CSV table of C-alpha atoms in Angstrom, one decimal:
chain,number,residue,atom,x,y,z
A,184,MET,CA,-27.8,24.4,22.8
A,185,SER,CA,-27.2,21.8,25.5
A,186,HIS,CA,-24.7,21.7,28.2
A,187,LEU,CA,-22.0,19.0,28.4
A,188,SER,CA,-19.9,18.4,31.7
A,189,THR,CA,-17.7,15.4,31.8
A,190,GLU,CA,-14.3,14.1,32.7
A,191,ALA,CA,-12.1,13.9,29.7
A,192,LEU,CA,-8.5,13.3,28.2
A,193,VAL,CA,-7.0,15.4,25.7
A,194,LEU,CA,-6.0,13.5,22.6
A,195,SER,CA,-4.8,16.2,20.2
A,196,THR,CA,-4.7,19.8,19.6
A,197,LEU,CA,-4.7,21.7,16.3
A,198,ARG,CA,-4.2,25.4,15.6
A,199,LEU,CA,-7.3,27.0,14.4
A,200,GLY,CA,-7.6,30.6,12.9
A,201,GLU,CA,-5.6,33.4,14.5
A,202,ALA,CA,-5.7,32.4,18.2
A,203,ASP,CA,-8.0,29.5,18.6
A,204,LYS,CA,-7.4,25.6,19.1
A,205,LEU,CA,-9.3,22.7,17.7
A,206,ILE,CA,-9.1,20.1,20.6
A,207,THR,CA,-10.1,16.3,20.4
A,208,PHE,CA,-11.1,14.8,23.7
A,209,PHE,CA,-11.9,11.3,24.7
A,210,THR,CA,-14.6,11.8,27.2
A,211,LEU,CA,-15.9,9.5,29.9
A,212,THR,CA,-19.5,9.9,29.1
A,213,ARG,CA,-19.5,10.8,25.4
A,214,GLY,CA,-16.5,9.0,23.9
A,215,LYS,CA,-14.5,11.0,21.3
A,216,ILE,CA,-15.5,14.6,20.6
A,217,ALA,CA,-14.0,17.5,19.2
A,218,GLY,CA,-14.4,21.3,20.1
A,219,VAL,CA,-13.2,24.7,19.6
A,220,ALA,CA,-11.3,26.7,22.4
A,221,LYS,CA,-11.6,30.3,21.6
A,222,GLY,CA,-8.5,32.4,22.2
A,223,ALA,CA,-6.6,29.4,23.6
A,224,ARG,CA,-3.4,30.5,21.9
A,225,ARG,CA,-3.3,33.9,23.4
A,226,PHE,CA,-0.7,34.6,26.1
A,227,LYS,CA,-3.3,35.3,28.7
A,228,ASN,CA,-6.0,32.8,28.0
A,229,ARG,CA,-8.5,31.2,30.5
A,230,PHE,CA,-7.6,27.6,29.7
A,231,GLY,CA,-3.7,27.8,30.6
A,232,ALA,CA,-2.1,24.4,30.2
A,233,ALA,CA,-5.4,22.5,30.5
A,234,LEU,CA,-5.6,21.9,26.8
A,235,GLU,CA,-2.3,20.3,26.4
A,236,PRO,CA,-2.2,16.7,25.1
A,237,PHE,CA,-2.5,13.9,27.7
A,238,THR,CA,-4.1,16.2,30.2
A,239,GLN,CA,-6.9,14.6,32.2
A,240,CYS,CA,-9.5,17.3,32.9
A,241,HIS,CA,-13.0,18.2,33.8
A,242,LEU,CA,-14.6,19.7,30.5
A,243,VAL,CA,-17.6,22.0,30.3
A,244,ALA,CA,-18.8,22.7,26.9
A,245,PHE,CA,-21.8,23.8,24.8
A,246,GLU,CA,-23.2,21.7,22.0
A,247,LYS,CA,-25.1,23.3,19.0
A,248,THR,CA,-27.6,21.1,17.3
A,249,GLN,CA,-26.4,21.8,13.8
A,250,ASN,CA,-22.7,21.8,14.5
A,251,LYS,CA,-20.6,18.6,15.6
A,252,LEU,CA,-17.9,20.7,17.2
A,253,VAL,CA,-18.6,21.8,20.8
A,254,ARG,CA,-17.7,25.2,22.1
A,255,ILE,CA,-15.3,24.7,25.0
A,256,ASN,CA,-16.3,26.9,28.0
A,257,GLN,CA,-14.3,25.7,31.0
A,258,VAL,CA,-11.5,23.2,31.4
A,259,ASP,CA,-10.1,22.3,34.9
A,260,ILE,CA,-6.9,20.1,35.1
A,261,LEU,CA,-7.5,16.8,37.2
A,262,HIS,CA,-4.2,15.4,36.3
A,263,SER,CA,-1.7,17.2,34.0
A,264,PHE,CA,0.6,14.2,33.3
A,265,GLN,CA,3.4,16.9,33.2
A,266,LYS,CA,6.2,14.4,33.8
A,267,LEU,CA,5.3,12.7,30.4
A,268,ARG,CA,6.3,16.0,28.6
A,269,ASP,CA,9.7,16.2,30.1
A,270,ASP,CA,11.1,13.3,28.1
A,271,TRP,CA,11.2,12.9,24.4
A,272,ASP,CA,10.6,9.2,24.7
A,273,THR,CA,7.5,9.4,26.8
A,274,ILE,CA,6.1,12.1,24.7
A,275,GLU,CA,6.5,9.9,21.6
A,276,LEU,CA,4.8,6.9,23.3
A,277,GLY,CA,2.0,9.0,24.8
A,278,THR,CA,1.4,10.6,21.4
A,279,GLN,CA,1.2,7.1,19.9
A,280,MET,CA,-1.3,5.9,22.5
A,281,ALA,CA,-3.4,9.1,21.9
A,282,ARG,CA,-3.3,8.6,18.2
A,283,LEU,CA,-4.4,5.1,18.5
A,284,VAL,CA,-7.4,6.0,20.4
A,285,LEU,CA,-8.0,8.8,17.9
A,286,ARG,CA,-7.9,6.5,14.9
A,287,MET,CA,-9.5,3.4,16.4
A,288,THR,CA,-12.5,4.9,18.1
A,289,PRO,CA,-15.7,6.2,16.4
A,290,GLU,CA,-17.1,9.8,17.2
A,291,GLU,CA,-19.5,10.2,20.2
A,292,GLN,CA,-19.7,6.6,21.3
A,293,PRO,CA,-19.1,6.3,25.0
A,294,HIS,CA,-16.6,3.7,26.0
A,295,PRO,CA,-15.4,4.1,29.6
A,296,ALA,CA,-13.2,1.1,29.4
A,297,ILE,CA,-11.1,2.7,26.8
A,298,TYR,CA,-11.1,6.0,28.8
A,299,HIS,CA,-9.9,4.2,31.9
A,300,LEU,CA,-7.3,2.2,29.9
A,301,LEU,CA,-5.8,5.3,28.3
A,302,GLN,CA,-5.7,7.0,31.7
A,303,GLU,CA,-4.0,4.0,33.3
A,304,ALA,CA,-1.5,3.7,30.5
A,305,LEU,CA,-0.5,7.3,30.7
A,306,ALA,CA,0.1,6.9,34.4
A,307,PHE,CA,2.2,3.9,33.9
A,308,LEU,CA,4.2,5.8,31.3
A,309,GLU,CA,4.7,8.6,33.9
A,310,THR,CA,6.0,6.2,36.6
A,311,GLY,CA,8.5,4.9,33.9
A,312,LEU,CA,8.8,1.3,35.1
A,313,ASP,CA,8.9,-0.6,31.8
A,314,ARG,CA,7.5,1.9,29.2
A,315,SER,CA,7.8,-0.3,26.1
A,316,LEU,CA,5.9,-3.1,28.0
A,317,SER,CA,3.3,-0.6,29.0
A,318,PHE,CA,2.9,0.4,25.3
A,319,ILE,CA,2.6,-3.2,24.1
A,320,LEU,CA,-0.1,-4.0,26.8
A,321,PHE,CA,-1.9,-0.8,25.8
A,322,MET,CA,-2.2,-1.9,22.2
A,323,VAL,CA,-3.3,-5.5,23.3
A,324,LYS,CA,-6.1,-4.2,25.4
A,325,LEU,CA,-7.2,-1.4,23.1
A,326,ILE,CA,-7.4,-4.0,20.2
A,327,GLU,CA,-9.7,-6.0,22.4
A,328,GLU,CA,-11.9,-3.0,23.5
A,329,CYS,CA,-12.3,-1.9,20.0
A,330,GLY,CA,-13.5,-5.4,18.9
A,331,PHE,CA,-10.5,-6.6,16.9
A,332,GLN,CA,-9.5,-9.3,19.4
A,333,PRO,CA,-7.2,-11.7,17.5
A,334,GLN,CA,-7.4,-15.3,18.1
A,335,TRP,CA,-4.1,-16.3,20.1
A,336,THR,CA,-5.1,-19.9,21.3
A,337,ILE,CA,-6.5,-21.8,18.4
A,338,CYS,CA,-6.2,-21.8,14.6
A,339,SER,CA,-8.3,-18.9,13.1
A,340,GLY,CA,-8.6,-20.8,9.8
A,341,GLY,CA,-11.5,-22.9,11.2
A,342,THR,CA,-9.6,-26.3,11.9
A,343,GLY,CA,-9.7,-25.6,15.6
A,344,HIS,CA,-6.2,-26.8,16.1
A,345,GLY,CA,-4.2,-25.4,19.0
A,346,GLY,CA,-0.9,-23.7,18.5
A,347,GLY,CA,0.4,-22.0,15.4
A,348,THR,CA,3.5,-20.7,13.8
A,349,THR,CA,2.1,-17.9,11.7
A,350,PHE,CA,-0.2,-14.9,12.2
A,351,SER,CA,-2.6,-13.7,9.6
A,352,HIS,CA,-3.8,-10.1,9.8
A,353,ARG,CA,-6.6,-10.9,7.3
A,354,GLU,CA,-7.9,-13.9,9.4
A,355,GLY,CA,-7.2,-12.0,12.6
A,356,GLY,CA,-5.3,-14.7,14.4
A,357,ILE,CA,-2.8,-17.5,14.3
A,358,LEU,CA,-2.9,-20.2,11.6
A,359,CYS,CA,-1.8,-23.8,12.1
A,360,ASP,CA,0.6,-25.3,9.7
A,361,ARG,CA,-2.2,-26.7,7.6
A,362,CYS,CA,-4.0,-23.3,7.2
A,363,ALA,CA,-0.8,-21.2,6.9
A,364,THR,CA,-0.9,-21.5,3.0
A,365,ARG,CA,-4.4,-19.9,3.0
A,366,ASP,CA,-2.8,-16.4,3.6
A,367,ALA,CA,0.4,-15.7,1.6
A,368,ALA,CA,0.8,-12.5,3.7
A,369,SER,CA,0.8,-14.2,7.2
A,370,VAL,CA,3.8,-13.6,9.2
A,371,GLY,CA,5.8,-15.9,11.5
A,372,ILE,CA,5.4,-15.8,15.2
A,373,SER,CA,7.7,-17.4,17.7
A,374,ALA,CA,6.6,-19.6,20.5
A,375,ASP,CA,7.8,-17.2,23.2
A,376,ALA,CA,5.9,-14.3,21.6
A,377,LEU,CA,2.8,-16.3,21.3
A,378,GLN,CA,2.9,-17.5,24.8
A,379,PHE,CA,3.4,-13.9,26.1
A,380,LEU,CA,0.4,-12.8,24.0
A,381,GLN,CA,-1.7,-15.6,25.4
A,382,THR,CA,-0.8,-14.6,28.9
A,383,VAL,CA,-1.4,-10.9,28.7
A,384,SER,CA,-4.7,-11.4,26.8
A,385,ALA,CA,-6.1,-13.3,29.7
A,386,ALA,CA,-4.8,-10.7,32.2
A,387,ASP,CA,-5.9,-7.1,32.6
A,388,PHE,CA,-3.7,-4.1,31.8
A,389,ARG,CA,-2.2,-3.6,35.3
A,390,SER,CA,-1.5,-7.4,36.0
A,391,GLY,CA,0.1,-7.6,32.5
A,392,HIS,CA,3.0,-5.7,33.9
A,393,SER,CA,4.1,-8.6,36.0
A,394,GLN,CA,5.4,-10.2,32.9
A,395,SER,CA,9.0,-9.7,32.0
A,396,PRO,CA,9.5,-10.7,28.3
A,397,SER,CA,12.8,-10.5,26.7
A,398,ILE,CA,13.8,-7.5,24.5
A,399,LEU,CA,13.5,-9.8,21.4
A,400,VAL,CA,10.0,-10.9,22.3
A,401,LYS,CA,9.0,-7.4,23.1
A,402,ARG,CA,10.3,-6.1,19.6
A,403,GLU,CA,8.5,-9.0,17.8
A,404,VAL,CA,5.2,-8.5,19.6
A,405,GLU,CA,5.3,-4.8,19.2
A,406,THR,CA,5.9,-5.1,15.4
A,407,LEU,CA,3.3,-7.7,15.1
A,408,LEU,CA,0.7,-5.5,16.8
A,409,ARG,CA,1.7,-2.4,15.0
A,410,ASP,CA,1.3,-4.1,11.6
A,411,TYR,CA,-2.1,-5.7,12.8
A,412,ILE,CA,-3.5,-2.3,13.8
A,413,THR,CA,-2.2,-0.8,10.5
A,414,TYR,CA,-4.0,-3.4,8.7
A,415,MET,CA,-7.2,-3.0,10.8
A,416,ILE,CA,-7.4,0.8,10.5
A,417,GLY,CA,-6.3,0.8,6.9
A,418,SER,CA,-3.4,3.2,7.4
A,419,LYS,CA,-0.9,3.6,4.6
A,420,LYS,CA,2.1,4.2,6.9
A,421,ARG,CA,3.3,0.9,8.2
A,422,GLY,CA,3.2,1.1,12.1
A,423,ARG,CA,2.5,4.9,12.1
A,424,TRP,CA,-0.9,6.3,12.8
B,201,MET,CA,-13.2,35.8,-18.6
B,202,ASP,CA,-16.4,38.0,-17.8
B,203,HIS,CA,-16.8,40.3,-14.9
B,204,LYS,CA,-18.2,37.6,-12.7
B,205,GLY,CA,-15.3,35.3,-13.6
B,206,VAL,CA,-12.7,38.0,-12.6
B,207,PHE,CA,-14.5,38.6,-9.3
B,208,GLU,CA,-14.9,35.0,-8.5
B,209,ALA,CA,-11.2,34.4,-9.2
B,210,LEU,CA,-10.3,37.2,-6.8
B,211,ILE,CA,-12.6,35.4,-4.1
B,212,GLU,CA,-11.1,32.2,-4.7
B,213,GLN,CA,-7.5,33.5,-4.4
B,214,LEU,CA,-8.4,35.5,-1.1
B,215,MET,CA,-9.9,32.2,0.4
B,216,GLN,CA,-6.4,30.7,0.2
B,217,LEU,CA,-5.5,33.0,3.1
B,218,PRO,CA,-5.6,31.4,6.5
B,219,GLY,CA,-8.8,32.0,8.4
B,220,VAL,CA,-10.6,33.6,5.5
B,221,GLY,CA,-13.8,31.8,4.4
B,222,ARG,CA,-16.0,32.6,1.5
B,223,LYS,CA,-18.0,35.5,3.3
B,224,THR,CA,-14.8,37.1,4.4
B,225,ALA,CA,-13.2,36.8,1.0
B,226,GLU,CA,-16.3,38.3,-0.6
B,227,ARG,CA,-16.1,41.3,1.8
B,228,PHE,CA,-12.5,41.7,1.0
B,229,ALA,CA,-13.2,41.5,-2.7
B,230,PHE,CA,-15.9,44.0,-2.6
B,231,PHE,CA,-13.6,46.3,-0.6
B,232,ILE,CA,-10.9,46.0,-3.3
B,233,LEU,CA,-13.4,46.7,-5.9
B,234,LYS,CA,-14.4,50.0,-4.3
B,235,MET,CA,-10.9,51.2,-3.4
B,236,PRO,CA,-8.9,53.5,-5.6
B,237,SER,CA,-6.9,51.8,-8.3
B,238,GLU,CA,-3.7,53.2,-6.9
B,239,SER,CA,-4.3,51.5,-3.4
B,240,ALA,CA,-5.1,48.1,-5.1
B,241,LYS,CA,-2.0,48.3,-7.2
B,242,LYS,CA,0.0,49.0,-4.0
B,243,ILE,CA,-1.4,45.8,-2.4
B,244,ALA,CA,-0.7,43.8,-5.5
B,245,THR,CA,2.8,45.2,-5.8
B,246,ALA,CA,3.6,44.5,-2.0
B,247,ILE,CA,2.4,40.8,-2.6
B,248,ILE,CA,4.7,40.4,-5.6
B,249,ASP,CA,7.7,42.2,-4.0
B,250,THR,CA,7.3,39.9,-0.9
B,251,LYS,CA,7.5,36.8,-3.1
B,252,GLU,CA,10.3,38.0,-5.4
B,253,LYS,CA,12.5,40.1,-3.1
B,254,LEU,CA,12.2,38.5,0.3
B,255,PHE,CA,14.3,35.4,1.0
B,256,PHE,CA,15.3,33.4,4.1
B,257,CYS,CA,18.7,34.1,5.5
B,258,ARG,CA,21.1,31.4,4.6
B,259,VAL,CA,22.5,31.5,8.2
B,260,CYS,CA,19.5,31.9,10.4
B,261,ASN,CA,16.4,31.4,8.2
B,262,ASN,CA,15.1,34.9,9.1
B,263,MET,CA,13.4,36.9,6.5
B,264,THR,CA,15.8,39.1,4.5
B,265,GLU,CA,16.2,41.0,1.2
B,266,GLU,CA,19.9,40.0,1.0
B,267,GLU,CA,21.8,36.7,1.2
B,268,THR,CA,22.2,37.1,5.1
B,269,CYS,CA,19.9,39.1,7.3
B,270,ARG,CA,21.0,42.4,9.0
B,271,ILE,CA,21.2,40.6,12.4
B,272,CYS,CA,23.6,37.9,11.2
B,273,GLN,CA,25.7,40.8,9.5
B,274,SER,CA,25.7,43.0,12.5
B,275,SER,CA,29.2,43.2,14.4
B,276,ALA,CA,27.2,44.9,17.4
B,277,ARG,CA,25.6,41.6,18.1
B,278,ASP,CA,26.9,38.8,20.3
B,279,HIS,CA,27.9,36.1,17.9
B,280,GLN,CA,28.4,33.6,20.5
B,281,LYS,CA,24.7,33.1,21.5
B,282,ILE,CA,22.0,31.7,19.3
B,283,LEU,CA,18.3,32.1,20.2
B,284,VAL,CA,16.1,29.4,18.7
B,285,VAL,CA,12.6,30.3,17.7
B,286,GLU,CA,9.8,28.4,15.9
B,287,GLU,CA,8.7,31.3,13.6
B,288,ALA,CA,9.9,34.4,12.2
B,289,ASN,CA,7.1,36.5,14.0
B,290,THR,CA,8.6,35.2,17.5
B,291,LEU,CA,11.9,36.7,16.5
B,292,ALA,CA,10.1,40.1,15.6
B,293,ALA,CA,8.6,40.0,19.1
B,294,ILE,CA,11.8,39.3,20.9
B,295,GLU,CA,13.6,42.0,18.9
B,296,LYS,CA,10.8,44.5,20.0
B,297,SER,CA,11.7,43.8,23.6
B,298,GLY,CA,15.3,45.1,22.8
B,299,GLU,CA,16.8,42.8,25.6
B,300,TYR,CA,18.5,40.3,23.5
B,301,LYS,CA,21.7,41.1,21.6
B,302,GLY,CA,22.7,37.7,20.2
B,303,LEU,CA,21.9,35.9,17.0
B,304,TYR,CA,18.8,33.8,16.1
B,305,HIS,CA,17.9,30.7,14.4
B,306,VAL,CA,14.3,30.3,13.0
B,307,LEU,CA,12.9,26.8,12.6
B,308,HIS,CA,9.9,27.6,10.6
B,309,GLY,CA,8.0,24.7,12.4
B,310,THR,CA,8.5,22.1,15.2
B,311,CYS,CA,10.2,18.8,15.5
B,312,SER,CA,7.7,16.9,17.6
B,313,PRO,CA,6.3,13.4,17.5
B,314,LEU,CA,2.9,15.1,17.1
B,315,THR,CA,3.7,16.7,13.9
B,316,ASP,CA,5.9,13.7,12.6
B,317,HIS,CA,9.0,15.8,12.8
B,318,GLU,CA,7.8,18.0,9.9
B,319,GLY,CA,8.7,21.6,9.4
B,320,GLY,CA,11.7,22.4,11.7
B,321,ASN,CA,13.8,19.3,10.9
B,322,ALA,CA,15.7,20.9,7.9
B,323,ALA,CA,16.4,24.0,10.1
B,324,VAL,CA,17.7,21.9,12.9
B,325,LYS,CA,20.3,20.5,10.7
B,326,GLY,CA,21.4,24.1,9.9
B,327,LEU,CA,21.5,24.9,13.6
B,328,ILE,CA,23.8,21.8,14.2
B,329,GLU,CA,26.1,23.1,11.5
B,330,ARG,CA,26.3,26.4,13.1
B,331,VAL,CA,27.3,24.9,16.5
B,332,ARG,CA,29.8,22.6,14.8
B,333,ASN,CA,31.4,25.4,12.9
B,334,GLU,CA,34.7,25.9,14.8
B,335,SER,CA,35.6,29.3,13.0
B,336,ASN,CA,32.7,31.0,15.0
B,337,PRO,CA,32.4,29.1,18.3
B,338,ILE,CA,28.9,29.2,19.9
B,339,LEU,CA,28.9,29.4,23.7
B,340,GLU,CA,25.2,29.2,24.4
B,341,VAL,CA,22.0,28.1,22.6
B,342,ILE,CA,18.8,29.5,24.0
B,343,LEU,CA,15.6,27.6,23.3
B,344,ALA,CA,12.7,30.0,22.9
B,345,THR,CA,10.0,27.5,21.5
B,346,SER,CA,6.5,27.8,22.8
B,347,PRO,CA,5.8,26.4,26.3
B,348,ASN,CA,3.4,23.7,24.7
B,349,ILE,CA,3.9,20.1,24.0
B,350,ASP,CA,5.3,20.9,20.4
B,351,GLY,CA,7.6,23.4,21.7
B,352,GLU,CA,8.8,21.2,24.6
B,353,ALA,CA,9.4,18.2,22.3
B,354,THR,CA,11.3,20.4,19.9
B,355,ALA,CA,13.4,21.8,22.7
B,356,LEU,CA,14.2,18.2,24.0
B,357,TYR,CA,15.0,17.1,20.5
B,358,ILE,CA,17.5,19.9,20.0
B,359,THR,CA,19.0,19.6,23.4
B,360,ARG,CA,19.7,15.9,22.6
B,361,LEU,CA,21.5,16.8,19.5
B,362,ILE,CA,23.5,19.9,20.6
B,363,LYS,CA,24.6,18.7,24.1
B,364,PRO,CA,27.3,16.2,22.8
B,365,PHE,CA,29.1,19.4,21.3
B,366,GLY,CA,29.7,20.7,24.9
B,367,VAL,CA,27.6,23.9,24.2
B,368,LYS,CA,25.5,25.3,27.0
B,369,VAL,CA,21.8,24.9,26.2
B,370,THR,CA,19.3,26.9,28.1
B,371,ARG,CA,15.6,27.2,28.0
B,372,ILE,CA,13.5,30.3,28.3
B,373,ALA,CA,11.7,30.8,31.8
B,374,CYS,CA,8.1,29.6,31.9
B,375,GLY,CA,5.5,30.8,34.5
B,376,VAL,CA,3.0,33.3,35.5
B,377,PRO,CA,2.6,36.2,32.8
B,378,ALA,CA,3.5,39.6,34.0
B,379,GLY,CA,0.5,41.6,34.9
B,380,SER,CA,-1.8,38.7,35.7
B,381,ASP,CA,-3.1,37.4,39.0
B,382,ILE,CA,-1.5,34.2,40.4
B,383,GLU,CA,-5.0,33.0,41.7
B,384,TYR,CA,-6.0,32.4,38.0
B,385,ALA,CA,-2.8,30.4,37.1
B,386,ASP,CA,-3.4,26.7,36.3
B,387,GLU,CA,-1.3,24.0,38.4
B,388,VAL,CA,1.1,23.3,35.5
B,389,THR,CA,2.0,27.0,35.1
B,390,LEU,CA,2.5,27.3,38.8
B,391,VAL,CA,4.7,24.2,39.0
B,392,LYS,CA,6.8,25.6,36.2
B,393,SER,CA,7.1,28.9,37.8
B,394,LEU,CA,8.1,27.4,41.2
B,395,GLU,CA,10.8,25.3,39.3
B,396,GLY,CA,12.1,28.2,37.5
B,397,ARG,CA,12.3,30.6,40.7
B,398,ARG,CA,15.3,32.9,41.3
B,399,GLU,CA,16.9,34.3,44.3
B,400,VAL,CA,15.8,38.0,45.0
B,401,TYR,CA,18.7,40.4,45.6
B,402,SER,CA,18.1,43.6,47.6
């Protein structure tokens, strides 16, 4: 039995047995791990609110060699992100961010960049400046970190032409007019949306917030990214994870 | 079906119960095998009766043997207050306290983005109907969902739907549990308890 002590973000909680909880964390040093918190649903439990989704905490757990699930021993809150839970819209966006990390990352593979991205995105949601923009930027950066970075500048059909009017989920990028016929399922993309995606792809998550796209562009980009992620992770529910 | 088949079938059925794995199911099955026939028949009858004679109240979704439960039928209760709970066992716990004299509404689940609005959604429609019903005006809806993210999301969702009807919506207090030491409370619980503080009267 080995000892695990790391910073973590709570991605999801599930009721287990009579009074326990099954928690999935995204940890700084071990990536995505799941563990059992014994008695976490009892009224007077030692974990308190530390195991609520979105909580940034310091996790102490024990690992068994035969079991993938760790035994959660102690959890101390570093930042609760409590303000996120006071509003339905932020709960929904925060849940989608956590679910994306849950679905797009493999188990036990450390990825500090994704940890910091999720932490920063939850902080931006909490301040509530432009939440829909924060969510779009989170999707753009998470796709990049997970290795599914689409080609936004030149045709992904292999011609090397710049610009494009359609986006192909299969080819993973924009297609020029000549290549657009190669994928019947490719979808149209406006020049404004493409310009926005090119700009934010080159910027980091924080500086991406200096952009102020129109509502129409945000809607178009969000739908496009949701569909692309749905395609990449093989989800049956369009735009839901 | 031979003896092993009957016994195996019992184990498989017992394994359907939550938190019961094969080992526990086997232990239960051996216990049933050894118990007097009368006791075993009582267990079987109780299970069948529960399924055949118990329904959900058409008004509040509480468990009942009639069309409406005894709480909804009682004239001694305050019919202008509705307390919303996630499960019927929460209702039983509140009834045990003896403090609340109003009516209930059981959601049988939550309406949260984390659970894809499953479970409690149909029951919320029933709650809205009760609030809209002008023949029995409701003055207050008390939200007693759990103080976790699912419960909070459900409370926010219901508040959003009920507020337009001009009904007072309240949330049960959240804070340090009675009989515990404050030094062991986490920061979220402490913040909640400070937010919900009340004036002390001498």
